[in-house]
Coordinates of C-alpha atoms in Angstrom, one line a residue:
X1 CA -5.2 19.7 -8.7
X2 CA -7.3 17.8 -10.5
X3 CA -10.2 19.2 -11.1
X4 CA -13.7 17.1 -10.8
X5 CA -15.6 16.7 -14.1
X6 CA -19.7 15.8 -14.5
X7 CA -21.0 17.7 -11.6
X8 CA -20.8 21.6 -12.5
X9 CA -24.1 23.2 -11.1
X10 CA -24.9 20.4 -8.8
X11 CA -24.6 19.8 -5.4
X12 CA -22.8 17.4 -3.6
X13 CA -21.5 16.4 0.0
X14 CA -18.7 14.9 1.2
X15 CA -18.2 13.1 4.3
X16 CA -15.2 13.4 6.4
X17 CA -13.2 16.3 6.0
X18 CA -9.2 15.1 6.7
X19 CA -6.9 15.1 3.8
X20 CA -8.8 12.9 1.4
X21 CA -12.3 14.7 2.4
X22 CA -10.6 18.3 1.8
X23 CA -9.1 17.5 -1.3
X24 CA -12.2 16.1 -2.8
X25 CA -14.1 19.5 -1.7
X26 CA -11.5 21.5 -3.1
X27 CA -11.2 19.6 -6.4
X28 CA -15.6 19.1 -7.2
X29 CA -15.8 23.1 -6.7
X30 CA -13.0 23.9 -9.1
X31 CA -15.1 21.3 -11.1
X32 CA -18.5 23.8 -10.7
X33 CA -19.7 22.0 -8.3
X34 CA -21.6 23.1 -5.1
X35 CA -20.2 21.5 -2.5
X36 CA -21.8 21.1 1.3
X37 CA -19.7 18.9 3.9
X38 CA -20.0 17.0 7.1
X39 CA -17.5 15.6 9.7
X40 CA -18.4 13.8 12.9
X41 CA -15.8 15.4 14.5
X42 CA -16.1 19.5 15.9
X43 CA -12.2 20.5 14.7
X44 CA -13.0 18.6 11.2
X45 CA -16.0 20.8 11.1
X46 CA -14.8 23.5 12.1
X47 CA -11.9 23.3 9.6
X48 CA -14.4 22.7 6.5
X49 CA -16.2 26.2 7.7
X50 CA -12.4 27.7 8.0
X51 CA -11.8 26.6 4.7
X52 CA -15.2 28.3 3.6
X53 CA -17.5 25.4 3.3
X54 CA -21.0 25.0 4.0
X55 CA -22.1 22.2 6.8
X56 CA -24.6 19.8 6.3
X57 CA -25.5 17.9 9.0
X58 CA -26.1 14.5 6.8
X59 CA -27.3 12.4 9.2
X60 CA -30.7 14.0 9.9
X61 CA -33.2 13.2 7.8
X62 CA -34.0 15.4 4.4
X63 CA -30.5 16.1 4.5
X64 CA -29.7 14.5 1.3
X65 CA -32.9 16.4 -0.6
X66 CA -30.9 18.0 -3.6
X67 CA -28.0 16.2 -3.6
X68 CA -26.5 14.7 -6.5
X69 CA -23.8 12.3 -5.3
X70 CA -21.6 11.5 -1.7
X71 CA -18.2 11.4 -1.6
X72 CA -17.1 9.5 1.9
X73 CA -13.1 9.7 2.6
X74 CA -11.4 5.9 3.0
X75 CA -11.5 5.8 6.8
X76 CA -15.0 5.5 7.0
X77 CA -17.2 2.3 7.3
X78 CA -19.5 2.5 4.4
X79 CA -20.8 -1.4 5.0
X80 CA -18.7 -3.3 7.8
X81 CA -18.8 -3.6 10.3
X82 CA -21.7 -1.4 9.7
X83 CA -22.9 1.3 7.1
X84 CA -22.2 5.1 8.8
X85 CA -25.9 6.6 9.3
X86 CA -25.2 9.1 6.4
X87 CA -24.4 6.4 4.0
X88 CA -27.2 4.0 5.0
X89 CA -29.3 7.4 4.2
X90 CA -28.0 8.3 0.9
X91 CA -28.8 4.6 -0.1
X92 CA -32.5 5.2 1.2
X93 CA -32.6 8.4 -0.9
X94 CA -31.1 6.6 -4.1
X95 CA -27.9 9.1 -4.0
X96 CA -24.7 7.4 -5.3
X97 CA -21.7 7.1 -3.1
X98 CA -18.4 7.3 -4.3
X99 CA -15.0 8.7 -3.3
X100 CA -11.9 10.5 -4.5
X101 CA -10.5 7.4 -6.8
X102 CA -13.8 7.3 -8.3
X103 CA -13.5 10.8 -8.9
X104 CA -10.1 10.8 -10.1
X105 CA -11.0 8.0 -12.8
X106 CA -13.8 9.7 -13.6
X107 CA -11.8 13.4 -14.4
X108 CA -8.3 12.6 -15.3
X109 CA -8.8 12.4 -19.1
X110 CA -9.5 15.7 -20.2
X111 CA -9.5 17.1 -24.2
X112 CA -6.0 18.9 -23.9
X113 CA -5.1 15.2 -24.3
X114 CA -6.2 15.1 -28.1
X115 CA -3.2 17.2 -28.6
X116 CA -0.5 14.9 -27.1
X117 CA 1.7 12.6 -29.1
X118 CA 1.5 10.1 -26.3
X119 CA -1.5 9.7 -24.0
X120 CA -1.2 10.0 -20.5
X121 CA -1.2 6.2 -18.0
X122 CA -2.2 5.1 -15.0
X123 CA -0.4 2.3 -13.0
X124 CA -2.9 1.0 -9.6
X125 CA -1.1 -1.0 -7.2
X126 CA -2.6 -3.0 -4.7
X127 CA -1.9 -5.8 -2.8
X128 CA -1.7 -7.0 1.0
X129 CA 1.8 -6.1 1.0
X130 CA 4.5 -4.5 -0.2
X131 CA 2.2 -1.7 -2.0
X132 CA 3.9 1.5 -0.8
X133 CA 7.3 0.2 -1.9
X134 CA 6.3 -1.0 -5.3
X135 CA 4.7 2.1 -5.9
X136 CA 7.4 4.1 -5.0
X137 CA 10.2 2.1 -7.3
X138 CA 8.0 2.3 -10.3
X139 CA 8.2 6.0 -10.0
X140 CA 11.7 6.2 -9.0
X141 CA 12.0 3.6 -12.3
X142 CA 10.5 6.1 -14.6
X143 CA 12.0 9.2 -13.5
X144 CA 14.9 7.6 -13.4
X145 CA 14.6 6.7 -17.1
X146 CA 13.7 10.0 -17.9
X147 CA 9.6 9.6 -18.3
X148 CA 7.9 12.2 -16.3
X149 CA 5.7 10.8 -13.1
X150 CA 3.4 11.3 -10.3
X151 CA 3.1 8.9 -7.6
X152 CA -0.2 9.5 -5.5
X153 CA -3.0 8.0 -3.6
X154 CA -2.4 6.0 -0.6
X155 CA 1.6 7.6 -0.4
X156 CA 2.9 11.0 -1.6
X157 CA 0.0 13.3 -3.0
X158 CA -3.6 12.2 -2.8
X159 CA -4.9 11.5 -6.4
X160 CA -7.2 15.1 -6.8
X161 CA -4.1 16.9 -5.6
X162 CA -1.6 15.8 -8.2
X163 CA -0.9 18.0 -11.3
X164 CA -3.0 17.5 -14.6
X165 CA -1.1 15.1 -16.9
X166 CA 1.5 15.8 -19.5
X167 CA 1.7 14.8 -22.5
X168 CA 3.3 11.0 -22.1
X169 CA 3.2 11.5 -18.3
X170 CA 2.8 8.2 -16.2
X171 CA 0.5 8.3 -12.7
X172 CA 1.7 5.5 -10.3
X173 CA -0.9 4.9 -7.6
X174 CA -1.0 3.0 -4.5
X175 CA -5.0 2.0 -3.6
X176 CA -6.1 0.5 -0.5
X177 CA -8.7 -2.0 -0.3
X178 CA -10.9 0.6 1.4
X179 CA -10.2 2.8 -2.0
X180 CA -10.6 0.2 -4.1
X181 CA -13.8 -1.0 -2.3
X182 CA -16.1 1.9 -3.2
X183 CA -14.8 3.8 -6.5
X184 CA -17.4 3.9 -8.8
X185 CA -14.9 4.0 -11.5
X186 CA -11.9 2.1 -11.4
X187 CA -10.0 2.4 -14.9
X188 CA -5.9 1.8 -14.8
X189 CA -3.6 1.3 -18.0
X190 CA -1.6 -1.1 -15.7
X191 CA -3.0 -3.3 -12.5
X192 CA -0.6 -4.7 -10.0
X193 CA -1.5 -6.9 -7.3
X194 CA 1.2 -7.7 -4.9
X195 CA 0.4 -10.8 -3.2
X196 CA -2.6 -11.5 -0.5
X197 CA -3.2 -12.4 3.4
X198 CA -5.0 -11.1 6.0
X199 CA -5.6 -8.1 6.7
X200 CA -8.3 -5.8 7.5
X201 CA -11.0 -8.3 8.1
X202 CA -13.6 -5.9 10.4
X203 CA -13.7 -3.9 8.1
X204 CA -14.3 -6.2 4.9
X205 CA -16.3 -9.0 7.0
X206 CA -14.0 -11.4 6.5
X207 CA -11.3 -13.0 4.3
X208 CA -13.7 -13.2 1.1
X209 CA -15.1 -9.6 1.5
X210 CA -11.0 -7.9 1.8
X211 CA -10.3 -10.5 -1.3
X212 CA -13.5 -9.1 -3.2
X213 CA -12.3 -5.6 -2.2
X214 CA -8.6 -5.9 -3.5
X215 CA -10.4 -7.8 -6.8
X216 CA -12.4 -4.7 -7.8
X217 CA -9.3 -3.0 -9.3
X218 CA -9.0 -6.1 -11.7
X219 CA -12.8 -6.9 -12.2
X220 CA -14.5 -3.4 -12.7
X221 CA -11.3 -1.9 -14.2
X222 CA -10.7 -4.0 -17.2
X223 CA -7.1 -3.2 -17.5
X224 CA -4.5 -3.1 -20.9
X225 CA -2.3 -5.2 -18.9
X226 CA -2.5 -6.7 -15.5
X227 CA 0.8 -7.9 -13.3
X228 CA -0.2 -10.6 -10.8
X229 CA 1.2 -12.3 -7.9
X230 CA 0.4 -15.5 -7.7
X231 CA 2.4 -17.3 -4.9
X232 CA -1.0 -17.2 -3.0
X233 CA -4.4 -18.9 -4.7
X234 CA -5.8 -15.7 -4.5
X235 CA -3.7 -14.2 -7.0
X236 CA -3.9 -17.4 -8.9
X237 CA -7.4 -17.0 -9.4
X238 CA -7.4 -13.8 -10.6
X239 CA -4.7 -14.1 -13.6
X240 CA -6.4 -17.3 -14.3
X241 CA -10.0 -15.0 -14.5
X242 CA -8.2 -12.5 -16.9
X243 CA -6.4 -14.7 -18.7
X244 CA -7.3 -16.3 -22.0
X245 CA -4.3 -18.7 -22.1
X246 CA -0.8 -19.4 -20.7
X247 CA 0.2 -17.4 -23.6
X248 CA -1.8 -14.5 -23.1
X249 CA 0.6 -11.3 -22.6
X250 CA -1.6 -9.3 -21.3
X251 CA -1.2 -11.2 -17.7
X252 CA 2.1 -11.2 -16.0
X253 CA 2.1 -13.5 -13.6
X254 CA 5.2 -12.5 -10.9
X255 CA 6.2 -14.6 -8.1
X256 CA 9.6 -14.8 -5.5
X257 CA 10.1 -18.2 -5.0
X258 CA 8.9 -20.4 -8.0
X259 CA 9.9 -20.4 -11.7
X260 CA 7.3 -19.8 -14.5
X261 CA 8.2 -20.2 -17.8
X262 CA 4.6 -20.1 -19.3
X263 CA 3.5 -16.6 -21.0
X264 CA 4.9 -13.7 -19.8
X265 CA 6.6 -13.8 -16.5
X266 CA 8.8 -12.4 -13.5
X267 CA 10.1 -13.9 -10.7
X268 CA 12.9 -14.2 -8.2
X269 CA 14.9 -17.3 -7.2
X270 CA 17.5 -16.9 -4.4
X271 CA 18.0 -13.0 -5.2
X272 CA 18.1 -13.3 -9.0
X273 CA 15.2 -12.1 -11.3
X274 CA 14.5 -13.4 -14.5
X275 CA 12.5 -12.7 -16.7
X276 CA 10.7 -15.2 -19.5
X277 CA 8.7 -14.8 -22.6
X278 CA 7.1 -17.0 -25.0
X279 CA 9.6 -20.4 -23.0
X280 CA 12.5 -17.8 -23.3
X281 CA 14.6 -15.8 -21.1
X282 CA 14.9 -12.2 -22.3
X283 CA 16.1 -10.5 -19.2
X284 CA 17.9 -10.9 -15.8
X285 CA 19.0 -9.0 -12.6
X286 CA 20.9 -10.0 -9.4
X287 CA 18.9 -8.2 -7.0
X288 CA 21.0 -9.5 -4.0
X289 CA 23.5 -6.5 -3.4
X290 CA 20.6 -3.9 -4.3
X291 CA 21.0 -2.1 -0.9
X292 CA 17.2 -0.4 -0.9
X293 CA 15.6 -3.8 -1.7
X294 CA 16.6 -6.3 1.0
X295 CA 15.3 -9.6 1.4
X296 CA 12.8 -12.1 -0.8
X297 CA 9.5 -9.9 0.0
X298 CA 11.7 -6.8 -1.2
X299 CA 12.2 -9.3 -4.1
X300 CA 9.2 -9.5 -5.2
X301 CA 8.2 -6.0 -4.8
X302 CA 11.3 -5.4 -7.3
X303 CA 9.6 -8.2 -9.8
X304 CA 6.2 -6.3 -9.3
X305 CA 8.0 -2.9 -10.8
X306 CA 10.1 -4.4 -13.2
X307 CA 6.9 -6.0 -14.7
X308 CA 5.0 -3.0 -14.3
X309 CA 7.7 -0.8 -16.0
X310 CA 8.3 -3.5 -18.7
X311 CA 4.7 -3.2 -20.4
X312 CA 5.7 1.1 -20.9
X313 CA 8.7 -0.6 -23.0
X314 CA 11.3 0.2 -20.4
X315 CA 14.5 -1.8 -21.1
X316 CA 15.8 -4.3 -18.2
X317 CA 19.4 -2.7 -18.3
X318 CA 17.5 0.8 -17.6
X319 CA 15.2 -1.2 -14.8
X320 CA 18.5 -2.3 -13.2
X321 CA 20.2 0.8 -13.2
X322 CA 17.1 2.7 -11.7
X323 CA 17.2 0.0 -8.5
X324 CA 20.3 0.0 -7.7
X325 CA 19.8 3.9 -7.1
X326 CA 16.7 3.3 -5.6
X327 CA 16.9 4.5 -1.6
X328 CA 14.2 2.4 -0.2
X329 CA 11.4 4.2 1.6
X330 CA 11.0 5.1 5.6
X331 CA 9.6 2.6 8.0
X332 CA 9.9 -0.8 5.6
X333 CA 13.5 -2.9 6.0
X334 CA 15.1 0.7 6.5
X335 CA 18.6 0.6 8.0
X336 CA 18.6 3.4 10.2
X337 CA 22.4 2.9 11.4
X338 CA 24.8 0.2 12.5
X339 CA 27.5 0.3 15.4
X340 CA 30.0 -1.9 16.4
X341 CA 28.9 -4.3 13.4
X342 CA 25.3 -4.0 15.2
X343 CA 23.0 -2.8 12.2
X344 CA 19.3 -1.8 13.2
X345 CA 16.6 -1.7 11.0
X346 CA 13.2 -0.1 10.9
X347 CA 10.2 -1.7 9.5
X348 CA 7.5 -0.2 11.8
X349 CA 5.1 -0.8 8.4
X350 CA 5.1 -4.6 9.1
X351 CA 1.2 -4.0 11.0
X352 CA 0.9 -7.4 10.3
X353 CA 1.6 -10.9 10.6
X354 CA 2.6 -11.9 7.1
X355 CA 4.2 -8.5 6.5
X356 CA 6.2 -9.3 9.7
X357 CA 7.1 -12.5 8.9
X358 CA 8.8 -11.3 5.2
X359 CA 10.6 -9.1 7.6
X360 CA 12.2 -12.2 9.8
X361 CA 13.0 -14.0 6.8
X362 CA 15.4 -10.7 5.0
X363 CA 17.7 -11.1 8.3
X364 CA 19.8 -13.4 10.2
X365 CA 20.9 -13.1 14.0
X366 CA 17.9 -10.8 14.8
X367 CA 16.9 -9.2 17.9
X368 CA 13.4 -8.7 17.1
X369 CA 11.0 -5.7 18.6
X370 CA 7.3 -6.2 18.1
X371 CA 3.9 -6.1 19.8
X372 CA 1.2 -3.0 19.4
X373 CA -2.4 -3.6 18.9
X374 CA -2.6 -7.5 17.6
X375 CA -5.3 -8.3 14.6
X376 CA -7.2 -11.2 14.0
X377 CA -5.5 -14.6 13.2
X378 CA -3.2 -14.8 16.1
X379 CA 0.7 -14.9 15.6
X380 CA 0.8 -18.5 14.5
X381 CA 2.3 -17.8 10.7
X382 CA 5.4 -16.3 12.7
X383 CA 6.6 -18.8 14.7
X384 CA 8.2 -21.3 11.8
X385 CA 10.6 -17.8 11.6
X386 CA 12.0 -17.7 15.2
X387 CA 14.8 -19.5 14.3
X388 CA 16.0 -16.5 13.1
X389 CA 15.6 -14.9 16.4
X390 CA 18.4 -14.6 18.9
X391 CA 15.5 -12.8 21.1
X392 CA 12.5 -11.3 20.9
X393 CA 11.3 -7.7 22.8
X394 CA 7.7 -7.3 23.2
X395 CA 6.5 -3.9 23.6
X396 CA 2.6 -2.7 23.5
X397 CA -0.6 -3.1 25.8
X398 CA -0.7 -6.6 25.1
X399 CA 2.7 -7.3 25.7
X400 CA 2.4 -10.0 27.1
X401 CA -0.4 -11.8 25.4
X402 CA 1.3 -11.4 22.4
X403 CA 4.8 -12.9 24.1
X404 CA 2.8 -15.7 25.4
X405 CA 1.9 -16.7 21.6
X406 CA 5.2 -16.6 20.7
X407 CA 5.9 -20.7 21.7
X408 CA 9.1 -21.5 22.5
X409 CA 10.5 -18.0 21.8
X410 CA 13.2 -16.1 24.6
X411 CA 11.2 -13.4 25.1
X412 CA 11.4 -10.3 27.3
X413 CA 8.3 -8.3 28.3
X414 CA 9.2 -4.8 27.6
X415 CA 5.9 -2.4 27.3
X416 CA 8.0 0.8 25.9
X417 CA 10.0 1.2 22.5
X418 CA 12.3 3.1 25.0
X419 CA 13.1 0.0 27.3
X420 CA 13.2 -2.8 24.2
X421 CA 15.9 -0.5 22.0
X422 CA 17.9 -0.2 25.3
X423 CA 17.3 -4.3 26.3
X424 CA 18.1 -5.2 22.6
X425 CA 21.2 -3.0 22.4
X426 CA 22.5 -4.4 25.9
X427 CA 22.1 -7.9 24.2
X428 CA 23.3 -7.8 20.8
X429 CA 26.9 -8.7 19.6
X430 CA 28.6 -7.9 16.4
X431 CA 26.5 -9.7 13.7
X432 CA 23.2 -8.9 14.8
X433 CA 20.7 -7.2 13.4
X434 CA 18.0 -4.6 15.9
X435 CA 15.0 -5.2 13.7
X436 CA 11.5 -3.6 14.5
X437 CA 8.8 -5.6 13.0
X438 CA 5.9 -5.2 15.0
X439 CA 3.1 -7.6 13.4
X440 CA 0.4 -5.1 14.7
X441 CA -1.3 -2.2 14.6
X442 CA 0.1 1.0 16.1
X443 CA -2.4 2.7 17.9
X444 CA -2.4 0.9 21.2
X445 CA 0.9 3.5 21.6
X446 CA 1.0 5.1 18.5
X447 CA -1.3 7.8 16.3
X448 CA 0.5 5.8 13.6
X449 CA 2.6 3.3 12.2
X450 CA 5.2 6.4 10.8
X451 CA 5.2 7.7 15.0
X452 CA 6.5 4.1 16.0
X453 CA 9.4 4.1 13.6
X454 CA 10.5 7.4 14.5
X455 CA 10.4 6.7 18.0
X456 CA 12.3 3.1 17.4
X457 CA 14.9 5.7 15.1
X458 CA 14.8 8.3 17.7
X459 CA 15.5 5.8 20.7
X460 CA 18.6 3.8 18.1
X461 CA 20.3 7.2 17.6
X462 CA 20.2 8.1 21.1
X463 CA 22.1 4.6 21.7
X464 CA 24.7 4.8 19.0
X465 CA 25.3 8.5 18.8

């Protein structure tokens, strides 16, 4: 645990007691601070009282009398689509708001570190997609490579629970645009940003208010060294904003599709990565029989890391050895079996349209399962991928809405994960590939995008047992 520093003696309240809201209470009072809660919900209440925690109603008025700061958890609105009453009244009261990366930032340096030979760093990854994964291989890079690591935040621990650092220890974290939108203090060694779309756009207001949100981590942070997709104008902009040249080093710019020779640079072309510095290539992997990395979205992710990895002075033969090893993580491209040279694969974390499309684009011969709670946009930016598609099985409450989109698509209207596994197994022939790629939210079916995989793994291994 990490332990919050700058508020012994004082009292604060945190809203929304789940696993970020708990942590954070947990972490300010081993920090000596007097901690009061609030959740809108009775079992989150009556869990914080369980766990020995005063309740303070903060919506009523004079609740916040006292009160030195509020720490709201990530899954609450805090201004779109509108501010939750307890935050509009800590404004009125002049009480900062912050959460647990805020706190994190704020308590992670601590003066055992003046003793270390080498000082502790943070890698923040965010991104539209392909977070999780790039996360996920930087630490499997390092630990791989023998440097100790945490990976926290929005997969594996949250950020308060990890262990303090060790000397030379690395903390990879994967932030979310709601994380990223309200820390107070946002302070990384190393900044990666993926690549941008949609996504999200209730909550942020819009296009401009998610980009702003995802910027903050770049911006406010002021990082040593910032890696940068820039296949979109959005990540364009911001290397360009950090930059103070093409040959500044401190901005690697990382793309899967297009060669950049100018600075410092990763990208992949047709499954190979290459790397260039100063005009010169200095390193090179053929990323196209790396089982845990399929496809050019998988590519990318893999340019991300090695980037990432690259400014701790991590040698490209050691990079290469680490991904090859690399397993891949559940629900995104996962190949949860094959039969009869049918292969299925899981990637229940596409929740969105570009995410789903990457998906279409890793596989040939697909029988493609998707549908679940649609977001805004509309499934235009799929349909140049259908050609792909042998056929496509729609499941979800909007089934067919969202099959009606899908323009000159052979689709069948299938509701259940149980009935499209069972359609798409009765269809396929040796060279397909079962793919779920939903290009939606879950929760029409789902508590979560995790529960729909394991159903679509659950119903496959009934299938092929």
């Amino acid at each position: 645990m990490i332990p919050v520093q700058g508020y012994a003696g004082q009292k604060v309240a945190v809203l929304g007691m789940g696993r970020t809201g708990r942590a954070a209470a947990k972490a300010l009072a081993a920090g000596g601070a007097q901690v009061v809660v609030w959740d809108d919900g009775p079992g989150g209440r009556e869990a914080a009282e369980n766990d020995g925690y005063d309740l303070l109603d903060l919506t009523k008025p004079t609740s916040f009398e006292g009160v030195t700061a509020l720490i709201v958890s990530p899954g609450i609105p805090h201004l779109y689509p509108a501010p939750h009453p307890a935050i509009a009244a800590a404004w009125d009261e002049g009480v900062p708001v912050d959460n647990d990366i805020g706190l994190f930032f704020r308590s992670f340096a601590t003066p055992d570190w003046h003793s270390f030979d080498t000082p502790p760093r943070v890698i923040a990854v965010t991104g539209s997609n392909g977070k999780s994964t790039t996360a996920a291989l930087i630490h499997h890079i390092l630990v791989e490579n023998g440097r100790p690591a945490q990976l926290a935040g929005n997969i594996g621990r949250g950020v308060l629970d990890i262990d303090p650092a060790h000397d030379g220890e690395v903390v990879v974290l994967e932030l979310s645009s709601y994380q990223t939108d309200l820390a107070r203090s946002l302070t990384p060694d190393v900044a990666v940003f993926t690549n941008f779309s949609a996504d999200h756009l209730d909550r942020h207001a819009g296009l401009g208010g998610y980009f702003a949100a995802k910027r903050r981590l770049f911006a406010e942070g002021g990082p040593d060294r910032a890696v940068i997709g820039v296949d979109e104008p959005e990540g364009r902009y911001i290397s360009n904003q950090l930059s103070e040249g093409a040959e500044d080093d401190r901005v690697i710019r990382i793309s899967s599709g297009q060669k950049i020779t100018a600075g410092w640079a990763v990208f992949a072309r047709k499954g190979f990565l290459s790397e260039y510095r100063k005009g010169r290539q200095v390193g090179s992997i053929d990323m196209r029989d790396i089982d845990g990395l399929p496809g050019a979205h998988n590519h990318q992710n893999g340019c991300a890391a090695y980037a990432a990895c690259r400014t701790l002075g991590l040698g490209p033969k050691g990079i290469e050895a680490a991904m090859r090893s690399y397993p891949g993580l559940p629900h995104r491209s996962q190949l949860v079996g094959e039969k009869d040279g049918v292969r299925f694969v899981n990637d229940s974390k596409a929740t969105n349209v570009d995410s789903a499309a990457k998906a279409l684009t890793a596989f040939d011969n697909i029988r493609w399962i998707c549908g679940g709670l649609q977001k805004e946009g509309g499934l235009e930016a799929l349909l140049p991928h259908l050609d792909r598609v042998q056929k496509t099985y729609v499941i979800g409450r909007e089934a067919e809405d969202f099959a009606r989109q899908l323009t000159g698509a052979d689709c069948a209207v299938c509701g259940t994960m149980e009935e499209a596994v069972k359609c798409a197994i009765a269809d396929a022939v040796p060279g397909d590939v079962v793919l779920l790629a939903p290009a939606s939210a879950s929760f029409d079916q789902y508590d979560s995008f995790e529960k729909r995989g394991e159903d679509f793994m659950a119903q496959v291994t009934r299938h092929i047992a």
